[in-house]
Short mmCIF file of C-alpha atoms in Angstrom, two decimals:
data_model
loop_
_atom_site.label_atom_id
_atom_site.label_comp_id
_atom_site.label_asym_id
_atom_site.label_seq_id
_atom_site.Cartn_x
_atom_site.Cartn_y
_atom_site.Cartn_z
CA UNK A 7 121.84 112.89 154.25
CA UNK A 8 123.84 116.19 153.73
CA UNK A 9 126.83 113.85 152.29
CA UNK A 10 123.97 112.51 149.42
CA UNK A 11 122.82 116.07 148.77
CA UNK A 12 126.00 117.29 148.51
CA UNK A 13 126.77 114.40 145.86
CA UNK A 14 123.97 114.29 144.16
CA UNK A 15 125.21 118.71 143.21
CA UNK A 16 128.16 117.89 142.64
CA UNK A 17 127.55 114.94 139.80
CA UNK A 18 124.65 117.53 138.54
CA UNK A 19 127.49 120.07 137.82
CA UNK A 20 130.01 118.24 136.59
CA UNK A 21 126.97 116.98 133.69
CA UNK A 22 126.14 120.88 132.80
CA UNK A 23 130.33 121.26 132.66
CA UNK A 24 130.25 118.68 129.81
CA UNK A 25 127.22 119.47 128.44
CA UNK A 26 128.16 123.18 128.18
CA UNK A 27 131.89 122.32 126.25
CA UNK A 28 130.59 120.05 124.08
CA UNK A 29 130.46 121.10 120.70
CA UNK A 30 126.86 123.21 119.06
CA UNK A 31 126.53 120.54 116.49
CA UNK A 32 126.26 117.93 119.01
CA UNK A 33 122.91 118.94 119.30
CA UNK A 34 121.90 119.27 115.74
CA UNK A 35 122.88 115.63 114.55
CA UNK A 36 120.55 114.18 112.26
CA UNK A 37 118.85 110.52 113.49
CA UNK A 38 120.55 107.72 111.58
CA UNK A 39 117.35 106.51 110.98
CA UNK A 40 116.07 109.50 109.48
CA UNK A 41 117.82 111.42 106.75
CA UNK A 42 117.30 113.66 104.29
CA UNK A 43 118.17 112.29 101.11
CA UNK A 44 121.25 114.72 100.27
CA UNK A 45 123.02 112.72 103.28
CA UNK A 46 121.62 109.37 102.92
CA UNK A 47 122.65 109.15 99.10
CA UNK A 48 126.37 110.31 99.24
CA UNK A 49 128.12 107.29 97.78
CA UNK A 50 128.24 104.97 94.91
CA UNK A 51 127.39 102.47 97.14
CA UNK A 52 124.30 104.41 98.70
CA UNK A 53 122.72 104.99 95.29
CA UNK A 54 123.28 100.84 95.03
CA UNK A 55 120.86 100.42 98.03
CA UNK A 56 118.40 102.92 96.94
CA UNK A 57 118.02 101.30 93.58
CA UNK A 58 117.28 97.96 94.94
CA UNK A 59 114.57 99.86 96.69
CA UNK A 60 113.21 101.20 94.10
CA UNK A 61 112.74 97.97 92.21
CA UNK A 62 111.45 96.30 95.55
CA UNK A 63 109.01 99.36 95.05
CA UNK A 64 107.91 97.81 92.15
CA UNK A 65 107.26 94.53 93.26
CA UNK A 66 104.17 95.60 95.86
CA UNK A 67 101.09 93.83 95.46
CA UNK A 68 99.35 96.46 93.89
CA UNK A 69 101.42 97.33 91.56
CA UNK A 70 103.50 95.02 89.26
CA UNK A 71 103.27 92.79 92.10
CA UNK A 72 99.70 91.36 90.78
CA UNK A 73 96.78 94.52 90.41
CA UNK A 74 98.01 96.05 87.33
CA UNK A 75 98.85 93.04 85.39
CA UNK A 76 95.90 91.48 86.64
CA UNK A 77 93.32 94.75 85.76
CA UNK A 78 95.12 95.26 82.51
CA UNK A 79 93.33 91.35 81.29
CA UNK A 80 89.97 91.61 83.52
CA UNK A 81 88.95 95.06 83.20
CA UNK A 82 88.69 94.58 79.65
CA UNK A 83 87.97 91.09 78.21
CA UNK A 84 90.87 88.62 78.24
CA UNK A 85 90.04 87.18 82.11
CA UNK A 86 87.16 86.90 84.52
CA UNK A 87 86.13 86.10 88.30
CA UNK A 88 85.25 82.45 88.98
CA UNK A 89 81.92 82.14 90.73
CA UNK A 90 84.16 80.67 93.17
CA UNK A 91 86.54 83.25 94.40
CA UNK A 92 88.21 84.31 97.32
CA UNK A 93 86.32 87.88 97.07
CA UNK A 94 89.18 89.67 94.96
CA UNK A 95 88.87 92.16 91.80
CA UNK A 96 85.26 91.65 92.43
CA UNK A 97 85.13 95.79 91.15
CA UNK A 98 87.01 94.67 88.17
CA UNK A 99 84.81 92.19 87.24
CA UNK A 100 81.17 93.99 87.57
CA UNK A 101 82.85 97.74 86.52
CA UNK A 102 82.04 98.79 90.23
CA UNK A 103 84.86 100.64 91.07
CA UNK A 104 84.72 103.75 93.61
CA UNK A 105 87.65 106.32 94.77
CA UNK A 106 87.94 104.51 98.03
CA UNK A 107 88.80 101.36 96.32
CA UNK A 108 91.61 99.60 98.00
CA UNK A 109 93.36 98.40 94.86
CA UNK A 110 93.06 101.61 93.00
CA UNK A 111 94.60 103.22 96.31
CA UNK A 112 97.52 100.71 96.58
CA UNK A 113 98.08 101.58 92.64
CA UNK A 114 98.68 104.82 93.23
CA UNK A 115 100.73 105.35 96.45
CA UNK A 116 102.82 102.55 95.53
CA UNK A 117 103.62 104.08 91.83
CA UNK A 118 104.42 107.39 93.33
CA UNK A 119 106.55 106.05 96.69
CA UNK A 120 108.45 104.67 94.10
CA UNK A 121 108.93 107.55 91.87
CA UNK A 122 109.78 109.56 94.96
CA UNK A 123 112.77 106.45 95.83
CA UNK A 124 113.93 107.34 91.53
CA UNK A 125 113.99 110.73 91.90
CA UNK A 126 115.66 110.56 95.01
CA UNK A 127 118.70 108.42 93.18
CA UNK A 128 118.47 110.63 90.13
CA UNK A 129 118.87 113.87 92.32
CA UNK A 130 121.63 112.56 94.45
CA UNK A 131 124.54 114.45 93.98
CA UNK A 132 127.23 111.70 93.83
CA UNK A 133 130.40 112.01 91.02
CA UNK A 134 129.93 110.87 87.71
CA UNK A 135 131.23 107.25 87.16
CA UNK A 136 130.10 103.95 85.02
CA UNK A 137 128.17 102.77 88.32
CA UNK A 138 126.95 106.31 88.94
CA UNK A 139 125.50 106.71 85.49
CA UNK A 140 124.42 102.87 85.18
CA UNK A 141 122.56 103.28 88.61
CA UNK A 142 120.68 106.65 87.51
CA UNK A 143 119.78 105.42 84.35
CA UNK A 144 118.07 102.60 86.13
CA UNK A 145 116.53 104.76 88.15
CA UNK A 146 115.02 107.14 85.45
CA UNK A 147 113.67 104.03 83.53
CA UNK A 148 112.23 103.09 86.55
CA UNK A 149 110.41 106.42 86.89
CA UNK A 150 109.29 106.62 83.32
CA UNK A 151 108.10 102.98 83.97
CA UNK A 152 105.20 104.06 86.79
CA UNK A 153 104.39 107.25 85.13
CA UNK A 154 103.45 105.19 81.73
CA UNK A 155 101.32 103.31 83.69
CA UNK A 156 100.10 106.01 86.03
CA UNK A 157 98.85 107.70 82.77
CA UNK A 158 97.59 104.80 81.10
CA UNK A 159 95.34 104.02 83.84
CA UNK A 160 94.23 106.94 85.32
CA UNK A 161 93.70 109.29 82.25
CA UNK A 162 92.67 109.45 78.68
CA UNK A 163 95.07 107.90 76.11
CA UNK A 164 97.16 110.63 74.23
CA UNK A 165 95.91 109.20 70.81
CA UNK A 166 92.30 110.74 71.97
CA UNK A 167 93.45 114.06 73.92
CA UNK A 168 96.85 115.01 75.26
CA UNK A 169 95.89 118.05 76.59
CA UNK A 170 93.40 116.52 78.69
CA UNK A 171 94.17 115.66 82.71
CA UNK A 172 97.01 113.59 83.45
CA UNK A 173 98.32 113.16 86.83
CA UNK A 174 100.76 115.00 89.05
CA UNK A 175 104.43 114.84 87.51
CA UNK A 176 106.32 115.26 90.69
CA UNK A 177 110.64 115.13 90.14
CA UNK A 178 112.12 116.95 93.49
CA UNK A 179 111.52 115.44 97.01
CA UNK A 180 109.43 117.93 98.73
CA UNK A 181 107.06 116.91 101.69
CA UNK A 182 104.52 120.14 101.31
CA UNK A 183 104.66 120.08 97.86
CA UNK A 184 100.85 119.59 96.50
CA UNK A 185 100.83 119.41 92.44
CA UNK A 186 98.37 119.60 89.90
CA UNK A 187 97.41 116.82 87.50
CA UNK A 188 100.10 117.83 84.44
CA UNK A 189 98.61 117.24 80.93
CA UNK A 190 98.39 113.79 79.13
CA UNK A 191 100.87 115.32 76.91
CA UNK A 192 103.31 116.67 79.40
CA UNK A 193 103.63 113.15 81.10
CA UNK A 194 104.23 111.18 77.70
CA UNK A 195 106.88 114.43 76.96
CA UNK A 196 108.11 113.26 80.60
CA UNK A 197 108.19 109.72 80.28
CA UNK A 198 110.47 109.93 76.75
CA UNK A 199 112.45 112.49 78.80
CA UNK A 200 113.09 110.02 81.14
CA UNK A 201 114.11 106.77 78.82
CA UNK A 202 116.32 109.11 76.62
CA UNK A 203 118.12 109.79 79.56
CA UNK A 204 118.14 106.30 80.74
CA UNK A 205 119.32 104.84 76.93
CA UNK A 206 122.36 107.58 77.43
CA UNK A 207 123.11 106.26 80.81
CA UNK A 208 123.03 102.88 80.99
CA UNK A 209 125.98 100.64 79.20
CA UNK A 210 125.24 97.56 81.41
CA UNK A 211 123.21 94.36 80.81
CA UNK A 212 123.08 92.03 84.51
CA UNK A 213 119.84 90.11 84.23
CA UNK A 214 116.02 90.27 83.12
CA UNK A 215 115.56 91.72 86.91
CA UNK A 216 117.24 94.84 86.35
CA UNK A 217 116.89 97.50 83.25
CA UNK A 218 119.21 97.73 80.85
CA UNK A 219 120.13 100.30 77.57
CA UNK A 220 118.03 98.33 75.55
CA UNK A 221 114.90 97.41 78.04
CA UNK A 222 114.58 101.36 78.07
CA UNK A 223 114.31 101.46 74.05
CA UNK A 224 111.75 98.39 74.15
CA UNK A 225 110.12 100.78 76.79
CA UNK A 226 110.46 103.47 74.49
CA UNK A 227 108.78 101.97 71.12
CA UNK A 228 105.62 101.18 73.05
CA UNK A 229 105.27 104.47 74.57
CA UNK A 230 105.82 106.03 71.07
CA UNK A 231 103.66 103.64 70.03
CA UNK A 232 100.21 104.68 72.70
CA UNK A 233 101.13 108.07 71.47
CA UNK A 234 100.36 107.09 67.98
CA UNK A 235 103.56 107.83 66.90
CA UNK A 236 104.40 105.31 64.83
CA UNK A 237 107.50 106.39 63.17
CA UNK A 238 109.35 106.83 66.07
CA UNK A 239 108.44 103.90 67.93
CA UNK A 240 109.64 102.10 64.79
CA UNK A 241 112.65 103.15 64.82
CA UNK A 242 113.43 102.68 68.56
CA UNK A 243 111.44 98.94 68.31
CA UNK A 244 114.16 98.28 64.91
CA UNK A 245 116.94 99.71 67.08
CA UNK A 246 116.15 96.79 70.04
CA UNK A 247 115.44 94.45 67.37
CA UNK A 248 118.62 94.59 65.27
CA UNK A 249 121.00 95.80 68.16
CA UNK A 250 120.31 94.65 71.77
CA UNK A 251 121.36 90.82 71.26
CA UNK A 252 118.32 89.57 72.28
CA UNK A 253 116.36 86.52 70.77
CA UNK A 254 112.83 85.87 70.68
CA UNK A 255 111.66 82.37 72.76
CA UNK A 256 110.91 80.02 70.02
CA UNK A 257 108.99 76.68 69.76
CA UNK A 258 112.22 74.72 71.19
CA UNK A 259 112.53 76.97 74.26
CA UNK A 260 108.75 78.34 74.53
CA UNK A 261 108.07 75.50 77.43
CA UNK A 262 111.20 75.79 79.59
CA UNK A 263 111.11 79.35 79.36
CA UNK A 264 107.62 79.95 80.90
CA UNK A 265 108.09 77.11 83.24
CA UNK A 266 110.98 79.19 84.86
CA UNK A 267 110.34 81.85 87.60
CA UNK A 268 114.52 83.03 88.03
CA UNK A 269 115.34 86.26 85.83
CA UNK A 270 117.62 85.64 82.94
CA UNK A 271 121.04 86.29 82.13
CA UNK A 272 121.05 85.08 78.34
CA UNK A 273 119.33 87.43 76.46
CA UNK A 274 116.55 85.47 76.17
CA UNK A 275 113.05 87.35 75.09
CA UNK A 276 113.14 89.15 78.52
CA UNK A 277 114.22 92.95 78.70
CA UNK A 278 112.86 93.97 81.80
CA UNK A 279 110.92 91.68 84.40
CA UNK A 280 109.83 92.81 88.18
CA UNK A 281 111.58 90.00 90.01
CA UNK A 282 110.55 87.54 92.77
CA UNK A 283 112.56 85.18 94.47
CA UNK A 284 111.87 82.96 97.51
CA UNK A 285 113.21 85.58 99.99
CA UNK A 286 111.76 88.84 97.86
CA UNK A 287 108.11 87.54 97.47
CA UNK A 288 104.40 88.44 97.85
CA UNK A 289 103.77 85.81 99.31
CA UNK A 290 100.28 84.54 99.08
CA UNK A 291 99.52 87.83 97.38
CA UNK A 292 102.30 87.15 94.11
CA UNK A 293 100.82 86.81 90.65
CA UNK A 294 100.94 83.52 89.75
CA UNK A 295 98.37 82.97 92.85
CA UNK A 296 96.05 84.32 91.43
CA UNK A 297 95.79 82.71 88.31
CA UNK A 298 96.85 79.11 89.20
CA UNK A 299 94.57 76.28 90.81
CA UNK A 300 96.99 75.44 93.11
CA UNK A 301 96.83 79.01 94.58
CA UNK A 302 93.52 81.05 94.59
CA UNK A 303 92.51 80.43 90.86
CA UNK A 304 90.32 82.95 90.84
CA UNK A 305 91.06 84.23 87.44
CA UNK A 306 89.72 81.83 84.56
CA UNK A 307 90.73 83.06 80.89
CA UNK A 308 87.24 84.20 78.71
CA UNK A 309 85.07 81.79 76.16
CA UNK A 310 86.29 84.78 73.76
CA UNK A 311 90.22 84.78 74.23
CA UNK A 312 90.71 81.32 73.98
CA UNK A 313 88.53 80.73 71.02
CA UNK A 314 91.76 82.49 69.13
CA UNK A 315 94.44 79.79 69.55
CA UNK A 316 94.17 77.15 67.46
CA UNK A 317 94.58 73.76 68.94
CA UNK A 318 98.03 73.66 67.10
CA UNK A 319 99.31 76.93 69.17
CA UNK A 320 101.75 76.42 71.70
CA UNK A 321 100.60 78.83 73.69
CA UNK A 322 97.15 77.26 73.91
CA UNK A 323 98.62 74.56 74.87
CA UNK A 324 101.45 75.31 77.43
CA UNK A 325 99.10 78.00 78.81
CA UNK A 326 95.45 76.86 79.04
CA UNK A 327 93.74 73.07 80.07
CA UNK A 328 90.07 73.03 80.71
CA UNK A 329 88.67 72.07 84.27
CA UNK A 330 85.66 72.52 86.37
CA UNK A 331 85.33 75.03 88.99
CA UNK A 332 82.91 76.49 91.38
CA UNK A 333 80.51 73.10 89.35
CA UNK A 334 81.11 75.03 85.87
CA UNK A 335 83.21 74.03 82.82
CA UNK A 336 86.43 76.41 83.07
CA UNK A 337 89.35 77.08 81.06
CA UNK A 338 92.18 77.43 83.51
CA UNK A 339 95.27 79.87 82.90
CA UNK A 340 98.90 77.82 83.38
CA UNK A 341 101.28 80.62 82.18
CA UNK A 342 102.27 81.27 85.80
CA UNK A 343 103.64 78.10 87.24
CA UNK A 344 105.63 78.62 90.04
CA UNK A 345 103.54 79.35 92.70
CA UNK A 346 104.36 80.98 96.63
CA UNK A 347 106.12 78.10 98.53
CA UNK A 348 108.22 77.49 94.67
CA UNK A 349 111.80 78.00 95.46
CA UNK A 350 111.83 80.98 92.91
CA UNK A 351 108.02 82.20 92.41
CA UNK A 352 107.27 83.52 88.68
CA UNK A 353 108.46 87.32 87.52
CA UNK A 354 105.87 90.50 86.12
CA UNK A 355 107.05 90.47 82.40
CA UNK A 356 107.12 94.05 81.68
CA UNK A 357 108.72 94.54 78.35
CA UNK A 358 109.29 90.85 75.80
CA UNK A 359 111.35 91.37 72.40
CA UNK A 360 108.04 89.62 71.00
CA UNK A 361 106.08 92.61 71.93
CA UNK A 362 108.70 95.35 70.34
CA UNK A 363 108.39 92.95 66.96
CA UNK A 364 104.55 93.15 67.26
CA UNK A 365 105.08 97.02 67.76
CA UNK A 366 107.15 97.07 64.87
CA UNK A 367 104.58 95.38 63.01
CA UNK A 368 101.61 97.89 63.82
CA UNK A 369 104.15 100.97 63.63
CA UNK A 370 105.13 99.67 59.73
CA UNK A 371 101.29 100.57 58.94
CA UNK A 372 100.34 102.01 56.66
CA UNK A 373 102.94 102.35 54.46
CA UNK A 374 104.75 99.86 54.77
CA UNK A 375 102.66 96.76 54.62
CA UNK A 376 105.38 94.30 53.32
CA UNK A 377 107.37 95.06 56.84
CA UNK A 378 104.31 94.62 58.87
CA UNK A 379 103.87 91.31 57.69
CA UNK A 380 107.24 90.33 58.59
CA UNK A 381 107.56 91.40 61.62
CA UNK A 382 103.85 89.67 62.48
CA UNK A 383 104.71 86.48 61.01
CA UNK A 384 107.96 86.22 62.78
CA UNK A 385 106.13 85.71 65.78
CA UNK A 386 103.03 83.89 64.74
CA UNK A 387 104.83 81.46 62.63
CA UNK A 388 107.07 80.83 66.15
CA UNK A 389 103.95 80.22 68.29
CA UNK A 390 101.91 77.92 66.03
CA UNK A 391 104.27 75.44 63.53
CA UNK A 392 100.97 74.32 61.55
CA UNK A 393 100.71 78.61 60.67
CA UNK A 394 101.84 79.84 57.57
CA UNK A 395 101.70 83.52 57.78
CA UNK A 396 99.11 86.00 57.53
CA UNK A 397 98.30 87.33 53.83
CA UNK A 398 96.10 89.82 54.78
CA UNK A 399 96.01 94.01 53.63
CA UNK A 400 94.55 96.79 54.87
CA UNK A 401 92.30 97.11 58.04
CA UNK A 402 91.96 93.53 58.05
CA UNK A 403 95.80 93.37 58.51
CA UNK A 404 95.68 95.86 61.15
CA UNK A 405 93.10 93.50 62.93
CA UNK A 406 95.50 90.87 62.63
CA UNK A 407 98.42 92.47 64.45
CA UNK A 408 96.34 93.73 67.14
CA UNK A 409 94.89 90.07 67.39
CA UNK A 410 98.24 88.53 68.28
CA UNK A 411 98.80 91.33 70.28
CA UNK A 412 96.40 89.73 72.43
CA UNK A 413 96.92 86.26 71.93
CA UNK A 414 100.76 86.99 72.45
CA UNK A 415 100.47 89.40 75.66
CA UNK A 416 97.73 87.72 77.09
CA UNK A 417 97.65 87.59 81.31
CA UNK A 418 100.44 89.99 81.45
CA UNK A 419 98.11 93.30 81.34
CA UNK A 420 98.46 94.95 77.81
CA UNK A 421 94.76 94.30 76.37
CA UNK A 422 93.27 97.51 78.70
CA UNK A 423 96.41 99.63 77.15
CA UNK A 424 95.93 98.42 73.56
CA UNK A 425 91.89 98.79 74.02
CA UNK A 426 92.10 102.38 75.31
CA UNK A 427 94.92 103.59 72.77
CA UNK A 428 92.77 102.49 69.94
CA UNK A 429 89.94 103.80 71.60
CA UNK A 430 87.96 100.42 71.44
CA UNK A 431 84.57 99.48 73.02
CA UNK A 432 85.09 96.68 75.06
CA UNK A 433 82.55 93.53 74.70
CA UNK A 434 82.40 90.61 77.25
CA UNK A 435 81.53 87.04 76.71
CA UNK A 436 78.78 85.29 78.45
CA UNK A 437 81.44 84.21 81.40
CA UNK A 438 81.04 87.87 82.90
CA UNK A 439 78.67 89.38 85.32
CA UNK A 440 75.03 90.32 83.15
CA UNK A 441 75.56 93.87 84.65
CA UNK A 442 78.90 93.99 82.92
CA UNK A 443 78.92 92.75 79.63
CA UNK A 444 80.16 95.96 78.03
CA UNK A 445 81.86 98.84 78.65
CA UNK A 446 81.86 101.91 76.16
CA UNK A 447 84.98 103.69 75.10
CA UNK A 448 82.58 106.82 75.98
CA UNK A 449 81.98 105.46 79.51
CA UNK A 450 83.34 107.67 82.30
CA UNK A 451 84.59 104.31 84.00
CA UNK A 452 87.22 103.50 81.53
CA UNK A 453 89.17 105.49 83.86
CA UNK A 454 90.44 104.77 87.22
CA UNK A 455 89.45 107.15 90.09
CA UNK A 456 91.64 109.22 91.27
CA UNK A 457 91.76 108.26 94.74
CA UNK A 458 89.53 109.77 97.32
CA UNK A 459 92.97 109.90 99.93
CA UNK A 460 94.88 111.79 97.38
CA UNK A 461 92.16 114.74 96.86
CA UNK A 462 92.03 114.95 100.55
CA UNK A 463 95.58 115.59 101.05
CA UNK A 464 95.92 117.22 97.84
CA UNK A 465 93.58 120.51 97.17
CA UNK A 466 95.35 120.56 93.94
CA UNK A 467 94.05 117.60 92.83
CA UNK A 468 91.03 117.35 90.53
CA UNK A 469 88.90 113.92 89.84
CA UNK A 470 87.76 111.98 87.43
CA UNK A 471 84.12 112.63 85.86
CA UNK A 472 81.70 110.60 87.23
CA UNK A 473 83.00 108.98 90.51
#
């Protein structure tokens, strides 16, 4: 017993020998699973890995993944909720949101945890190279991206009142940092910051998946263009249009084009697209899910949007067939045809060229009405070969261009945007809920809540009226 005691002491001492030479920093490692960004982004290759975070960032279900592309046609007019349903967007559908809604939530955290994975990559302090600037251009694009949409959702458009509350512009990684809502103003100012700094950066082109120089202008003329400034945002659209190399999808290419879900390398309508693949998926939750019969369906596209193709369009056509569901007549949205369980499920469009030539159309007006046409025609003649062109002048021109706006953007979440920028009543068709037939520009719901989980953990944080 007194040879164990004796043992055990002398193995004890021998430990507090080694413990007591060994080194201070020994004991002030950091975790390797745990740290701070100044050590965890030290490398060319580091800010690599981030960045593919930050675009998997994008890609959560509430995000690009499916709820803002999806609120962007339902909260307005362009889609509804099938009587038969699998219980999602319900709020959408009967303007019933509250600040403990789940999507509205998801929106939010998942737009600023991946703001907080940009800034991260655009703070790193890692020397200058191609990569280096390539990667942090990315990353600011990426940044600008979820602000746009953070302010286009949860405040007032800056064509009614930039001064008014925007939301929290947060650029440092700071855990106790609680932030005000910046301006409207301030966050557009932010967002062009951002994209200036990404055009400068970037010099590479890879794929559809990833942004490029000239994905950040496209970016670039439609935020211009929600600030109502429509001499910048045509020059930046003219700049993609004349010098990225990019061609719009025609009549020839329109079908194989949206019948493909893998990014594209050929400079092919696509600037910027959140990618899926069949490793890097949603799932049951991905976009096309929720629009195709052979996933949920629940999304059917209103009497009032398809009313504007004509049976000639080849959009109509590739994109809508009428059907029966829930025992009602139904016209059934095809655009997204590569469902889960597709070897490569379908992308988010983000950015087309045939947007930025549609923005160059609207940005032309007024003065220029000869240019507007052009640039309107270009498409519409491309969609629908039995079309000549639109004649038209004045407001009724104006009309025009936002029409094909819609008829050209349609399922892929602009109409709330372009409805709120021009400050636009919006007016269902019969397929909606009675109780939600119309929603007032003037209506304190044409706003998102700000969440109720953010002004808990935020005393900074101010609502929006009326939730």
């Amino acid at each position: 017993m007194k040879k164990s005691i004796f043992n055990k002491a002398l193995i004890l001492l021998v430990l507090i020998g080694l413990l007591s030479s060994c080194k201070k920093d020994f004991l002030n490692r950091n975790p390797y699973t745990s740290l701070p960004p100044n050590l965890a982004l030290g490398t060319e290759a580091d800010l690599l890995v981030a960045l593919r975070g930050a675009y998997a960032g994008l890609r959560n279900t509430d995000l690009f993944g499916r709820t803002v592309p999806v609120a962007g046609d339902l909260y307005p007019d362009n889609v509804y909720v099938s009587v038969k349903n699998s219980g999602r967007y319900i709020q959408f559908n009967t303007y019933n949101m509250v600040v403990s809604d789940g999507n509205v939530t998801g929106f939010w955290n998942a737009a600023y945890n991946t703001i907080l994975r940009a800034n991260n990559i655009i703070n790193a302090n890692v020397a200058s190279s191609a990569n280096v600037n390539q990667y942090k251009g990315e990353a600011y694009a990426i940044r600008a991206l979820c602000y746009f949409y953070l302010a286009r959702y949860f405040a007032k458009p800056y064509t009614d009142d930039p001064t008014a509350p925007g939301v929290p512009i947060i650029l440092t990684y700071d855990v106790t940092q609680q932030a005000p809502r910046s301006s409207v103003g301030d966050v557009y100012n932010q967002v062009i910051s951002d994209l200036d700094k990404a055009y400068a950066n970037m010099t590479k082109f890879t794929s559809s998946g990833q942004f490029s120089k000239y994905a950040a202008r496209a970016l670039q003329a439609k935020v211009y263009l929600y600030m109502g400034n429509n001499a910048n945002a045509k020059t930046a659209a003219l700049d993609v249009i004349n010098n990225s190399g990019f061609t719009v999808v025609n009549t020839s290419n329109f079908v194989s084009y949206w019948g493909s879900g893998a990014v594209r390398t050929d400079k092919v309508e696509t600037f910027f697209e959140v990618s899926s693949d069949a490793i890097n998926n949603n799932g049951y939750d991905g976009l096309a899910n929720i629009y195709n019969q052979l996933g949920y369906g629940d999304l059917l596209c209103s009497n009032a949007l398809t009313a504007l193709y004509s049976p000639t369009d080849i959009r109509a056509t590739t994109w809508l067939s009428t059907g029966v569901r829930g025992g009602v007549p139904a016209t059934f949205i095809n655009k997204y045809k590569n469902v889960f369980g597709s070897a490569d499920p379908d992308d988010t469009k983000i950015i087309r060229l045939s947007d930025v030539y549609l923005i160059a159309a609207e940005a032309s007006l007024p003065n220029d009405e000869t240019s507007a046409k052009t640039y309107l025609n270009y498409i519409a003649t491309r969609r629908d070969p039995s079309f000549t062109g639109y004649t038209s002048t004045g407001i009724q021109l104006f009309n025009d261009i936002i029409t094909e706006r819609r008829k050209e953007l349609a399922f892929e979440g602009d109409r709330y945007g372009d409805m709120s920028r021009l400050k636009l009543d919006i007016n269902r068709s019969s397929n909606y809920p009675a109780i939600a037939l119309s929603l007032p520009y003037s209506s304190f719901k044409r706003l998102f809540p700000i969440p109720q989980q953010e002004l808990d953990a935020n005393k900074k944080m101010v609502g929006n009226p009326g939730y």
